[in-house]
JSON list of C-alpha atoms in Angstrom, two decimals:
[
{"chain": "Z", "resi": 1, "resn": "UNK", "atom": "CA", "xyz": [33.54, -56.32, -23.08]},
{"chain": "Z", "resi": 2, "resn": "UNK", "atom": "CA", "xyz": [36.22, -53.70, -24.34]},
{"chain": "Z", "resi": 3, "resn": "UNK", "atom": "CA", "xyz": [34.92, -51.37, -27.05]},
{"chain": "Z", "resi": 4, "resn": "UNK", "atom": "CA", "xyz": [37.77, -51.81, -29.61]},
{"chain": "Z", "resi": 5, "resn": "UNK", "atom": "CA", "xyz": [38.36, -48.21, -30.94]},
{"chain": "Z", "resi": 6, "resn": "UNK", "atom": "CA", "xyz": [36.39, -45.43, -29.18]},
{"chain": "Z", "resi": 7, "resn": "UNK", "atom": "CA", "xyz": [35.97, -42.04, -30.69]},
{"chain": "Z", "resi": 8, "resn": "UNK", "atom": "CA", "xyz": [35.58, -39.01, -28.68]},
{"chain": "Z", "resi": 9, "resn": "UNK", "atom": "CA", "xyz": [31.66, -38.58, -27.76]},
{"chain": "Z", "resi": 10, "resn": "UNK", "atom": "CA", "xyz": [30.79, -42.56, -27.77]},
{"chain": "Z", "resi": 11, "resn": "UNK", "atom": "CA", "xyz": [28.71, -43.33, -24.86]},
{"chain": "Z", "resi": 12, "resn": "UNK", "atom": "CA", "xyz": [28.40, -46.93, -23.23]},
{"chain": "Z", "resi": 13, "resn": "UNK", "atom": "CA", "xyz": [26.19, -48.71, -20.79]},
{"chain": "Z", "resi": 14, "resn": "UNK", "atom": "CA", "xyz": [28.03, -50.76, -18.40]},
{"chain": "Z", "resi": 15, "resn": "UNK", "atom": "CA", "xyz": [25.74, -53.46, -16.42]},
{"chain": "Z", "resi": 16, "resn": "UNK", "atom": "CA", "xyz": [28.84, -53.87, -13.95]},
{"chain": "Z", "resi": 17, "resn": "UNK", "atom": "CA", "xyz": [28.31, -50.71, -13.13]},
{"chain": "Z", "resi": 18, "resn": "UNK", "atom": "CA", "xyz": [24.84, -50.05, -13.90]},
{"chain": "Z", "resi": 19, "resn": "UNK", "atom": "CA", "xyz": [26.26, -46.07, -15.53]},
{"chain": "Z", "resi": 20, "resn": "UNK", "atom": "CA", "xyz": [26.33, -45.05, -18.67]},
{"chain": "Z", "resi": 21, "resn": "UNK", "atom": "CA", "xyz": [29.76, -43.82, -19.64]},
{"chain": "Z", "resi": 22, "resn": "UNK", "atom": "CA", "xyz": [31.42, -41.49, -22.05]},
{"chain": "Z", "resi": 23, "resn": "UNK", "atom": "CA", "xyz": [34.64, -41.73, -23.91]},
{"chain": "Z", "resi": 24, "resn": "UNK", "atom": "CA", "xyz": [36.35, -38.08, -23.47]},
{"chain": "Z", "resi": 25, "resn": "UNK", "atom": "CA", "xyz": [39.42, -36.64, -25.22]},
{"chain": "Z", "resi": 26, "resn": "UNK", "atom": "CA", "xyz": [39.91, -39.37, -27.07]},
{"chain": "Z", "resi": 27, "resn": "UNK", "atom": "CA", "xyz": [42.07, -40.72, -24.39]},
{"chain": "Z", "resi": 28, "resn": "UNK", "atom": "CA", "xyz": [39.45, -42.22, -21.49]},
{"chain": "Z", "resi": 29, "resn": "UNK", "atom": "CA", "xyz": [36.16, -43.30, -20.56]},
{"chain": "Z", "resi": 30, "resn": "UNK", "atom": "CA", "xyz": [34.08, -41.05, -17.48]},
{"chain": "Z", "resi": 31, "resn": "UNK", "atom": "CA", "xyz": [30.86, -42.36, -16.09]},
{"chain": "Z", "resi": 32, "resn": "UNK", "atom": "CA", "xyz": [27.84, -39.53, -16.66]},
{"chain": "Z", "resi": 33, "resn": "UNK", "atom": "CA", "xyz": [26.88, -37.83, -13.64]},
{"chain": "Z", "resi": 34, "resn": "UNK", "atom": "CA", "xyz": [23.21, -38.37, -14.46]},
{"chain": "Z", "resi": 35, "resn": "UNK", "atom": "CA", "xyz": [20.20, -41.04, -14.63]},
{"chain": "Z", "resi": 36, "resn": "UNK", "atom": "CA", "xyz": [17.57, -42.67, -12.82]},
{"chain": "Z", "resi": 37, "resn": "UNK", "atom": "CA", "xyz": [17.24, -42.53, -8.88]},
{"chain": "Z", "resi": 38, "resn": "UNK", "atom": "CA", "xyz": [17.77, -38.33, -8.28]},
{"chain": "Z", "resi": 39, "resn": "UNK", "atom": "CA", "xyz": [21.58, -38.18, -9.68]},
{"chain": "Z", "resi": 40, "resn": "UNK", "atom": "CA", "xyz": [22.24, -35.33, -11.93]},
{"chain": "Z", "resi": 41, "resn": "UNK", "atom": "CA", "xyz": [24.85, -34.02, -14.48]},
{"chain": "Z", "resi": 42, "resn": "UNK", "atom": "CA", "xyz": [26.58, -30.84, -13.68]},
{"chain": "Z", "resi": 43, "resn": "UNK", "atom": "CA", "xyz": [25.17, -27.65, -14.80]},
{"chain": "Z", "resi": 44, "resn": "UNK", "atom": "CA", "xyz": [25.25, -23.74, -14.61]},
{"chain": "Z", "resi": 45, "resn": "UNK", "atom": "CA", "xyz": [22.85, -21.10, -14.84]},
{"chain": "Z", "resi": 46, "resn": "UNK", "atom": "CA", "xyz": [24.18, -17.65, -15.29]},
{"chain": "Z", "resi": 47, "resn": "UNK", "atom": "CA", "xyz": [23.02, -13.75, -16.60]},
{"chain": "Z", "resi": 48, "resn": "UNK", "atom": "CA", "xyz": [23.45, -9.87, -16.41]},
{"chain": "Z", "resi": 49, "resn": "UNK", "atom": "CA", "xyz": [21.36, -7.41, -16.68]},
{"chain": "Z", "resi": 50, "resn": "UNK", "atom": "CA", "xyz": [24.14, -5.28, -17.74]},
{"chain": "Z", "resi": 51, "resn": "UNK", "atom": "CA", "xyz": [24.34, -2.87, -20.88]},
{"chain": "Z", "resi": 52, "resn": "UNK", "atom": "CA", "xyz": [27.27, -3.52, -23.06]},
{"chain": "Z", "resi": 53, "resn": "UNK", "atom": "CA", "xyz": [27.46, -2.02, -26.26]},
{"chain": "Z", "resi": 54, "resn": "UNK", "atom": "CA", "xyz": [29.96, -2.17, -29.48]},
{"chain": "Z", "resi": 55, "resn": "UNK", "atom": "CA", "xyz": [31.83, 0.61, -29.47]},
{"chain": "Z", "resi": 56, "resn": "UNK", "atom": "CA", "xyz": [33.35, -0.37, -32.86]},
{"chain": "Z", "resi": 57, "resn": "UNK", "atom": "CA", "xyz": [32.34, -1.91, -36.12]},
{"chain": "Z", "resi": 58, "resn": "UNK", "atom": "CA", "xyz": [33.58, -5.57, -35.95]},
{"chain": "Z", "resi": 59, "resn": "UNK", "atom": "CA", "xyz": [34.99, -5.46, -32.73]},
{"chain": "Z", "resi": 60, "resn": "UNK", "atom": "CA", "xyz": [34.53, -8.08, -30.13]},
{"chain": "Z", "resi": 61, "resn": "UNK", "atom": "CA", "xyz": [32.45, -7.43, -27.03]},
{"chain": "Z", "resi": 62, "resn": "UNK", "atom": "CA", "xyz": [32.92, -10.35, -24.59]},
{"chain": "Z", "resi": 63, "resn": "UNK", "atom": "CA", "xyz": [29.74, -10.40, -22.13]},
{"chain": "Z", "resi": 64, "resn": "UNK", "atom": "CA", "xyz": [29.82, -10.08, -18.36]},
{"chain": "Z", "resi": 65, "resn": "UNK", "atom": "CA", "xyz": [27.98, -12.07, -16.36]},
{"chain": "Z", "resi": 66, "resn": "UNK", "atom": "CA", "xyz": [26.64, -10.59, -12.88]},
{"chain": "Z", "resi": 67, "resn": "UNK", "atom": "CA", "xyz": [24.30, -13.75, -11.59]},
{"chain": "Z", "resi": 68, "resn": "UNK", "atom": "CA", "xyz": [24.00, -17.46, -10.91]},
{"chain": "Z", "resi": 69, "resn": "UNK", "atom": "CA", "xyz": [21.05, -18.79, -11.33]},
{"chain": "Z", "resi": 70, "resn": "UNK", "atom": "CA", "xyz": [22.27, -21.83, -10.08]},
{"chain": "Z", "resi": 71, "resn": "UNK", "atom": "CA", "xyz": [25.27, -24.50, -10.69]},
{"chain": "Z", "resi": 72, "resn": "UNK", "atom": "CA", "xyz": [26.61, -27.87, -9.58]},
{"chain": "Z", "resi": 73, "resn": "UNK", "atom": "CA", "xyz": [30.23, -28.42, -10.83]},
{"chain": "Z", "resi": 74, "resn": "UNK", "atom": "CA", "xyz": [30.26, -25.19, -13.04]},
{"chain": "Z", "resi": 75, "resn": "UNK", "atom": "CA", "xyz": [31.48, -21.73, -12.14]},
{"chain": "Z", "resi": 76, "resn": "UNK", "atom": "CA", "xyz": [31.69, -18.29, -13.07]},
{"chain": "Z", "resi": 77, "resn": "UNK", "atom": "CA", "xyz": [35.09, -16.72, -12.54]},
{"chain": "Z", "resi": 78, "resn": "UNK", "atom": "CA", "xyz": [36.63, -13.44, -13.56]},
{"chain": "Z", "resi": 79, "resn": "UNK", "atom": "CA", "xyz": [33.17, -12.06, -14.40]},
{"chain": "Z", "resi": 80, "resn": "UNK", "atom": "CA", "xyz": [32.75, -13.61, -17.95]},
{"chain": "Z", "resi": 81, "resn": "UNK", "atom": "CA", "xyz": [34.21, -17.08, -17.82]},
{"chain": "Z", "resi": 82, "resn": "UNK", "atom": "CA", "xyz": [32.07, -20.03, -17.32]},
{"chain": "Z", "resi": 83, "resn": "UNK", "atom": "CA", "xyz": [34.29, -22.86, -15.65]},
{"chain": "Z", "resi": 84, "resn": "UNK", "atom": "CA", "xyz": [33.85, -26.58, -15.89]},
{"chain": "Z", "resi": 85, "resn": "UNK", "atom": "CA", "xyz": [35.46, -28.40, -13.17]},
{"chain": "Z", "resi": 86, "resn": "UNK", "atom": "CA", "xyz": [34.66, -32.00, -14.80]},
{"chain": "Z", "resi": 87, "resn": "UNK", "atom": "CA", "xyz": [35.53, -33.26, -17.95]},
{"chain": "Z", "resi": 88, "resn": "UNK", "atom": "CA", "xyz": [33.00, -34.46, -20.44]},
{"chain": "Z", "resi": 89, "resn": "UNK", "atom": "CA", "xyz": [30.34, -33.61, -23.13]},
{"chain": "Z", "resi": 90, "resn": "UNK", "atom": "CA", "xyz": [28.25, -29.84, -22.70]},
{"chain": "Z", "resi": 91, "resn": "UNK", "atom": "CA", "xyz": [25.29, -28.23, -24.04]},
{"chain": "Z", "resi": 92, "resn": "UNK", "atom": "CA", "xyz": [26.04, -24.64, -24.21]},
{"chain": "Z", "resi": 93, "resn": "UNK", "atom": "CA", "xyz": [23.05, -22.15, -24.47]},
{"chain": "Z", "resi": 94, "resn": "UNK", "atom": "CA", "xyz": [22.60, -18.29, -24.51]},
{"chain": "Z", "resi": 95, "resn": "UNK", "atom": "CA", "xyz": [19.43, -16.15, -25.42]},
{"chain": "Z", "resi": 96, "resn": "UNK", "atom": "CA", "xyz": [20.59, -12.70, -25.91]},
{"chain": "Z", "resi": 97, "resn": "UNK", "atom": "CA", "xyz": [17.89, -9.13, -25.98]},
{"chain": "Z", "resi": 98, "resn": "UNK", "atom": "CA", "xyz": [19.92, -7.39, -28.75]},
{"chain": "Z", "resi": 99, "resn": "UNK", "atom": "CA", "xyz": [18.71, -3.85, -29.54]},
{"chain": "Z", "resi": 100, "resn": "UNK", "atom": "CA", "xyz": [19.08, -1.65, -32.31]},
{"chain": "Z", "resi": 101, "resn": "UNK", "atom": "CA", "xyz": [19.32, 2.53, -31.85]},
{"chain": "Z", "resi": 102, "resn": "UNK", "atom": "CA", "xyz": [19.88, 3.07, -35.84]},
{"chain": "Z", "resi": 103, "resn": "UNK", "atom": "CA", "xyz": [17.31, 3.66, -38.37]},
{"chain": "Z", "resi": 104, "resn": "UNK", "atom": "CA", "xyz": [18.47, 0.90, -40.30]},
{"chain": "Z", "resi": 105, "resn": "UNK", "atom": "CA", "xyz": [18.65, -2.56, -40.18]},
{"chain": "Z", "resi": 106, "resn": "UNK", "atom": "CA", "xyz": [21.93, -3.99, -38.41]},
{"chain": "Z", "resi": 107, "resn": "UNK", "atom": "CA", "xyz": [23.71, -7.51, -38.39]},
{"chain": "Z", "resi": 108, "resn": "UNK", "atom": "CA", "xyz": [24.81, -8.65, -35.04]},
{"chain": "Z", "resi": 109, "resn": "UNK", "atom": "CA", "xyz": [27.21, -11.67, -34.57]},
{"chain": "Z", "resi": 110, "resn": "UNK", "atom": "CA", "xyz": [27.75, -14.18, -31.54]},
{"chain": "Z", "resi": 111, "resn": "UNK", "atom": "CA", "xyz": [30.28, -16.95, -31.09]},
{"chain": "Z", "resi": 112, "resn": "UNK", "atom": "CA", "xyz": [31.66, -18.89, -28.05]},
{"chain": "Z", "resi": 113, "resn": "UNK", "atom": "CA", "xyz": [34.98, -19.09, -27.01]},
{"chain": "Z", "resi": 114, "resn": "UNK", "atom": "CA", "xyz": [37.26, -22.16, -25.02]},
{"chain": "Z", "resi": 115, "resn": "UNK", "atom": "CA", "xyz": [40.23, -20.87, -22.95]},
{"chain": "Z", "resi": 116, "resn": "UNK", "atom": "CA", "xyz": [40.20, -17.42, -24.76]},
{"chain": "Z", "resi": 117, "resn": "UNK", "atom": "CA", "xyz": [40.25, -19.33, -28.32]},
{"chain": "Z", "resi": 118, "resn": "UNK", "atom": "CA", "xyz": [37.06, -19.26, -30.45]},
{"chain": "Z", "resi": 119, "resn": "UNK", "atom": "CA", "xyz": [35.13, -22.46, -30.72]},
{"chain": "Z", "resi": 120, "resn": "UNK", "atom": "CA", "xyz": [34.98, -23.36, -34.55]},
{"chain": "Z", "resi": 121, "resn": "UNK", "atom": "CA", "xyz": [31.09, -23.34, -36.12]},
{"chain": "Z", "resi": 122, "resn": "UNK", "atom": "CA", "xyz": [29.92, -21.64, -32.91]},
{"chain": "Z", "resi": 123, "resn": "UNK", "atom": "CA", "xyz": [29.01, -18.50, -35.12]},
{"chain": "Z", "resi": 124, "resn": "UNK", "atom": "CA", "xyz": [25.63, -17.04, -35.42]},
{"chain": "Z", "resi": 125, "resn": "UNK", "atom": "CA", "xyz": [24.15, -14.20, -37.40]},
{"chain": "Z", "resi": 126, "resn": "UNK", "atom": "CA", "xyz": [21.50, -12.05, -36.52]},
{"chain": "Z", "resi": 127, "resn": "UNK", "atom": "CA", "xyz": [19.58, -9.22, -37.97]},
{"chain": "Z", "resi": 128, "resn": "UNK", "atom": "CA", "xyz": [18.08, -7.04, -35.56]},
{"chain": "Z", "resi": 129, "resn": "UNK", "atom": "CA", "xyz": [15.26, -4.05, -36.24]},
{"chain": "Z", "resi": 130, "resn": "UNK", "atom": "CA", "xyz": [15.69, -0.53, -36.67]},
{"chain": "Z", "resi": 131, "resn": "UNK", "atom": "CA", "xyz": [14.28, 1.89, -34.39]},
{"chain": "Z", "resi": 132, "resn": "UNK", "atom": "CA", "xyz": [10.52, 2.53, -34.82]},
{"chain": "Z", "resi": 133, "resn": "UNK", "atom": "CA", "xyz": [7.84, 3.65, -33.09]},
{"chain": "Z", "resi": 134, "resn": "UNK", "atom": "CA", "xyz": [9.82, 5.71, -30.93]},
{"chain": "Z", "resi": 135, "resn": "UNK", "atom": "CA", "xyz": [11.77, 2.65, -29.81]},
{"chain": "Z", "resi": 136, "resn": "UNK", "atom": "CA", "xyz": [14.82, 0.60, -30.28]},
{"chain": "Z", "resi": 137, "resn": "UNK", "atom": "CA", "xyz": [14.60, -2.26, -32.47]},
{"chain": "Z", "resi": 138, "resn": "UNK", "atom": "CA", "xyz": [14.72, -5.53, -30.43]},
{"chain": "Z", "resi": 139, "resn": "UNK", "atom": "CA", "xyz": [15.69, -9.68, -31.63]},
{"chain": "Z", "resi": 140, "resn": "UNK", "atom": "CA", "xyz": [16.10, -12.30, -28.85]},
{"chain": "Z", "resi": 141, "resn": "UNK", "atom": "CA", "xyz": [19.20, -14.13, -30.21]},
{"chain": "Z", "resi": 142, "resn": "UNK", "atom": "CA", "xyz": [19.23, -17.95, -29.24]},
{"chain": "Z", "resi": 143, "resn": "UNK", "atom": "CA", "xyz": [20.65, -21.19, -30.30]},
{"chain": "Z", "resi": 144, "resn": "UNK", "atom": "CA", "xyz": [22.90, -23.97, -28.46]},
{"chain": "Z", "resi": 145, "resn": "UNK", "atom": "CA", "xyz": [26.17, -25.80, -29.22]},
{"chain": "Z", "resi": 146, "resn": "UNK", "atom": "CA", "xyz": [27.61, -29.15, -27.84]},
{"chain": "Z", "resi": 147, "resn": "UNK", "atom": "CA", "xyz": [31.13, -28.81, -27.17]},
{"chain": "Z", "resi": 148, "resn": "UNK", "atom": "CA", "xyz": [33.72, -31.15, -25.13]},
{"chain": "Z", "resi": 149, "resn": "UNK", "atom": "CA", "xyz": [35.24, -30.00, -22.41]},
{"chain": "Z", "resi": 150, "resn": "UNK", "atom": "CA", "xyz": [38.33, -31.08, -20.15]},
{"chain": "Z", "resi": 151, "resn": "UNK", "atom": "CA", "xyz": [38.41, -30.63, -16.36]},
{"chain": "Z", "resi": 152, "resn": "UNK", "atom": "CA", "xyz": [39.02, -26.17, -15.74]},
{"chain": "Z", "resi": 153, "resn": "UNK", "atom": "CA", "xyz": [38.18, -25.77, -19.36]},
{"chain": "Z", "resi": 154, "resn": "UNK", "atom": "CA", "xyz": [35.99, -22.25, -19.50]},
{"chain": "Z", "resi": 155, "resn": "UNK", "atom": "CA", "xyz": [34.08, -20.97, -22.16]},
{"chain": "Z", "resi": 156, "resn": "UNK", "atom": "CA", "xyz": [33.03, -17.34, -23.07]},
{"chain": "Z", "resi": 157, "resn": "UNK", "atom": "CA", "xyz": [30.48, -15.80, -25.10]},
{"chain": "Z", "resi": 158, "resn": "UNK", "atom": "CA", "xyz": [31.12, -12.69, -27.55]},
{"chain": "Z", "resi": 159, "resn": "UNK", "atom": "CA", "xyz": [29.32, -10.64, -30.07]},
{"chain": "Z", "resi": 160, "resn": "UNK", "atom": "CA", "xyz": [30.05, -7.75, -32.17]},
{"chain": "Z", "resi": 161, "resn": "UNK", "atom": "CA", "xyz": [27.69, -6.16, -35.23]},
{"chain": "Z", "resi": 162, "resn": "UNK", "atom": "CA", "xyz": [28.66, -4.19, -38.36]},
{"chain": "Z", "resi": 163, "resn": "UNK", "atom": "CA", "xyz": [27.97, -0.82, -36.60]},
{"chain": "Z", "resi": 164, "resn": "UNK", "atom": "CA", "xyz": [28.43, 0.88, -33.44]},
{"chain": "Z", "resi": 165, "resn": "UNK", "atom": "CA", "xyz": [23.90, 1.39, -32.23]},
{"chain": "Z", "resi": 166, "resn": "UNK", "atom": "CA", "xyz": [24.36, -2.38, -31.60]},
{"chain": "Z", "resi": 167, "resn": "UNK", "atom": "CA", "xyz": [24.10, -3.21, -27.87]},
{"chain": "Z", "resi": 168, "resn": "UNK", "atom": "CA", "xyz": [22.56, -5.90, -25.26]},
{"chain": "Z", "resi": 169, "resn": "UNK", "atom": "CA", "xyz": [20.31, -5.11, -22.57]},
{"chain": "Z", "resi": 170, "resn": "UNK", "atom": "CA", "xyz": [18.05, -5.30, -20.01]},
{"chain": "Z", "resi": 171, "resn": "UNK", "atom": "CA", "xyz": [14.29, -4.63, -21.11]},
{"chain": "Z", "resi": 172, "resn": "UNK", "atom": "CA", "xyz": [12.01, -3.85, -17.97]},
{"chain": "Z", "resi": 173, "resn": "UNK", "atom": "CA", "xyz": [9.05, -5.60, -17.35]},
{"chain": "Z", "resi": 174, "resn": "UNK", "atom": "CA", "xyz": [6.26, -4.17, -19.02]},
{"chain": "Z", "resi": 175, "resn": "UNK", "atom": "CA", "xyz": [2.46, -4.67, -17.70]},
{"chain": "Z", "resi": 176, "resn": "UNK", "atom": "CA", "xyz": [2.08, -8.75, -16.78]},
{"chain": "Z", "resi": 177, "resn": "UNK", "atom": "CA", "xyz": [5.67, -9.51, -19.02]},
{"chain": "Z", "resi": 178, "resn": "UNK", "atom": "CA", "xyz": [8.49, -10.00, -16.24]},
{"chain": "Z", "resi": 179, "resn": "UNK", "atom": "CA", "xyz": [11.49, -8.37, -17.39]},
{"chain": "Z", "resi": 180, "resn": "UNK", "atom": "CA", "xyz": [14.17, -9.78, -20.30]},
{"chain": "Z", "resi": 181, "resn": "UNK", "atom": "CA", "xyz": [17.48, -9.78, -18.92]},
{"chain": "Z", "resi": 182, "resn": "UNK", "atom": "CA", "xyz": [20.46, -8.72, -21.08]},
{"chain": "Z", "resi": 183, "resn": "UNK", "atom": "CA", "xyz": [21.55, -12.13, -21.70]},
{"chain": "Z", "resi": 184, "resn": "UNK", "atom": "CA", "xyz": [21.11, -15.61, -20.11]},
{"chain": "Z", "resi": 185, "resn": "UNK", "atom": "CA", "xyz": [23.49, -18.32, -20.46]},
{"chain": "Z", "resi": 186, "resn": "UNK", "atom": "CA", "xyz": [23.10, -22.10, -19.63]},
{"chain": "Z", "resi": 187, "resn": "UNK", "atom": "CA", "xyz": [25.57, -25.16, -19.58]},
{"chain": "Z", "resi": 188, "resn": "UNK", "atom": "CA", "xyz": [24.32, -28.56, -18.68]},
{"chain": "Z", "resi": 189, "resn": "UNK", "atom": "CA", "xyz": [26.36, -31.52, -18.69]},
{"chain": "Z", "resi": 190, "resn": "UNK", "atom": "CA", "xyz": [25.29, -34.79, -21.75]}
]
């Protein structure tokens, strides 16, 4: 049976196929690369334990990455882009160790970006510590988007903060804590 008018994001079982499918782009249906019996759905696995600070108020920092974790029909090109080669429907995740070297408060913001263009309502805002107790202040930043993505799409992630003391990084491990890496970002194909 022919769905009649399929948005973008519908999914359908078909028991001719015995796959689920998804309606992409608005333009055509792709079968999930997922389910029962050991198949799975692409993914990607990446982080840096890299510094990388902002060296101006407002100004965009877009974040290296220096691993793979591990991937199956993602890559990481060109150091900070994160490469789908398959069309479809992605869960985009990112936990961040933002530190603070002021004495004051500071906002930090993150956003992902498609193809060099931010991805509308992608923005987050974070507040993260002073410095105290000898220390920099420290907030793990973390929250996911779904996004649609056609074949060689790549996404980014950026951050910037109100003031320059604002930076990502590495925290060693500490006693039985492993260490936190700067930032860790995940994409799994829906």
């Amino acid at each position: 049976t022919q769905i009649p008018s399929p948005n973008a994001g519908d999914i359908a079982y078909s028991t001719s196929s015995g796959k689920f499918w998804g309606y992409v782009d608005s333009s055509r249906w792709e079968p999930f690369n997922s389910g029962i019996g050991g198949a799975r759905g692409y993914y990607g696995s990446f982080y840096t334990d890299s510094l990388m600070s902002v060296v101006s108020a407002n100004q965009p920092v877009t974040v290296s990455l220096s691993y793979t974790n591990g991937s199956f029909g993602v890559v990481l090109q060109n150091g900070s882009q994160v490469k789908v080669l398959n069309s479809g429907v992605y869960n985009i995740q990112f936990s961040a160790q933002f530190l603070n070297n002021h004495t004051q408060l500071l906002d930090a913001q993150t956003w992902f970006s498609r193809n060099g263009t931010n991805i509308a309502y992608t923005g987050g805002y974070a507040a993260i510590p002073e410095r105290h107790g000898g220390g920099d202040g420290k907030a793990i930043v973390s929250y996911n988007v779904m996004v649609s993505l056609s074949a060689n799409d790549y996404i980014e992630f950026l951050f910037t903060a109100t003031s320059v003391g604002i930076y990502i990084s590495d925290v060693t491990a500490t006693g039985s804590v492993p260490n936190s890496p700067s930032l860790i970002l995940t994409i799994q194909q829906v």
